[in-house]
Each structure stands twice: as C-alpha cells, then as structure tokens.
Amino acid sequence: MRSNLPRVSGRSENNQGNRCAWVFASLLAAMTMQASAAGHLLIEHAWIREAPPSAMMLAGYAVLRNDGDAAVEISTAQSKVFGDVSIHETVLENGVSRMHELHGLQIAPGAEVALAPGGKHLMLMDAKIPVVAGTVIELTLILTDGRKVSAAFIVSADTPSPAAH
C-alpha cells in the first residue's frame, strides 16, 4: 500500500540541516568579525590634580590607549562627583595659553592620547564633595557608539609618576 504523502528522503533533510548549520556558522563568523573589529579603550595612569577648596575647576589626566582593531571616538565624559565634565585642550595662541573645548576625541587603532598638564585634559567643574589628595573618583568616558568606559582617578597634590599606578 502506498501513501499519498510525498516521500522525504533522509538525504534532503540532511542537506537542509547542513544549509542551516552553514547559515548559522556564517552569521556567527560575521558577528565575531564585527566584534573583533571594534576599538577597545583603556584608561591608564588616571589622576586629578588637587586644588584649593575654593577652586571652581579641576583637571583630570590619564593615558587613553586604543588596543582594538578600529578607531574609538570619545564624545563626552561624566562623573557622579562633578556636575560637569568636558574634554578640553590647552593651546598657545599668539603667545597666550588658551583652553578650547573638544567636542570629540578620536584614537586610532594601536594609538594612545595623553591627557596631560598643558595639553588635552578633562575639565571637571562643580565638585559635589571635597576633592582632596588620596580621594578616588570614578570618571566615565562615553564613546560615540554608546559604550562607556570608567576608571578610578586618584586625586594627587603632585604629578604622580607612571610607576605609582
């Protein structure tokens, strides 16, 4: 007796399974390649210069290193301790030192940017607590792709040596 149902061979089911496995593997490989082609921001040697209690602004310094495969771009920064955090650069114009706000900071793959006195730095305003030497404050850098990278910044009266971190 023959059935009216179409015959399904094991071979075509196996081919269909192979196709599904191939599609899944391809998608997984594509997602892995996309993830590995991302920038990876490291924040090292992070510190804030201690200032007198009446100081309206402080500055944060660090070495920002991209050890990923793609550029990273920092769009802004934030902290629960400061009402406003922004990225600035000190430049010499006609013999006068001036600060300019940067509305983004891009770091190429394998490159690093020093946030240092007299150059690029984090401008920290409206401190909500006393910022005295030895205090550790978390600052967060926000990347243009929405990722957030945080680091502990130690408050120091003097410029710390890199070996101290």
Short mmCIF file of C-alpha atoms in Angstrom, two decimals, residues 2 5 20 24 31 36-37 64 71-72 93 96-97 104 107 126-127 129 132 134 151-152:
data_model
loop_
_atom_site.label_atom_id
_atom_site.label_comp_id
_atom_site.label_asym_id
_atom_site.label_seq_id
_atom_site.Cartn_x
_atom_site.Cartn_y
_atom_site.Cartn_z
CA ARG A 2 1.38 3.34 -1.00
CA LEU A 5 2.16 11.76 1.27
CA CYS A 20 21.04 25.66 8.33
CA PHE A 24 24.35 29.74 11.39
CA MET A 31 29.29 38.66 14.28
CA SER A 36 36.86 41.90 16.78
CA ALA A 37 36.86 44.96 14.52
CA LEU A 64 43.98 56.78 26.79
CA ALA A 71 39.25 53.73 15.91
CA VAL A 72 37.38 54.80 19.02
CA GLU A 93 47.72 81.34 20.52
CA VAL A 96 48.81 83.28 25.19
CA SER A 97 47.74 79.94 26.63
CA GLY A 104 35.12 64.59 20.46
CA ILE A 107 42.01 57.49 18.92
CA ASP A 126 31.01 71.79 40.15
CA ALA A 127 32.54 69.28 42.61
CA ILE A 129 32.42 66.64 47.53
CA VAL A 132 41.50 66.23 48.44
CA GLY A 134 44.07 60.47 48.29
CA ALA A 151 38.22 54.40 35.55
CA ALA A 152 39.22 55.33 39.07
#
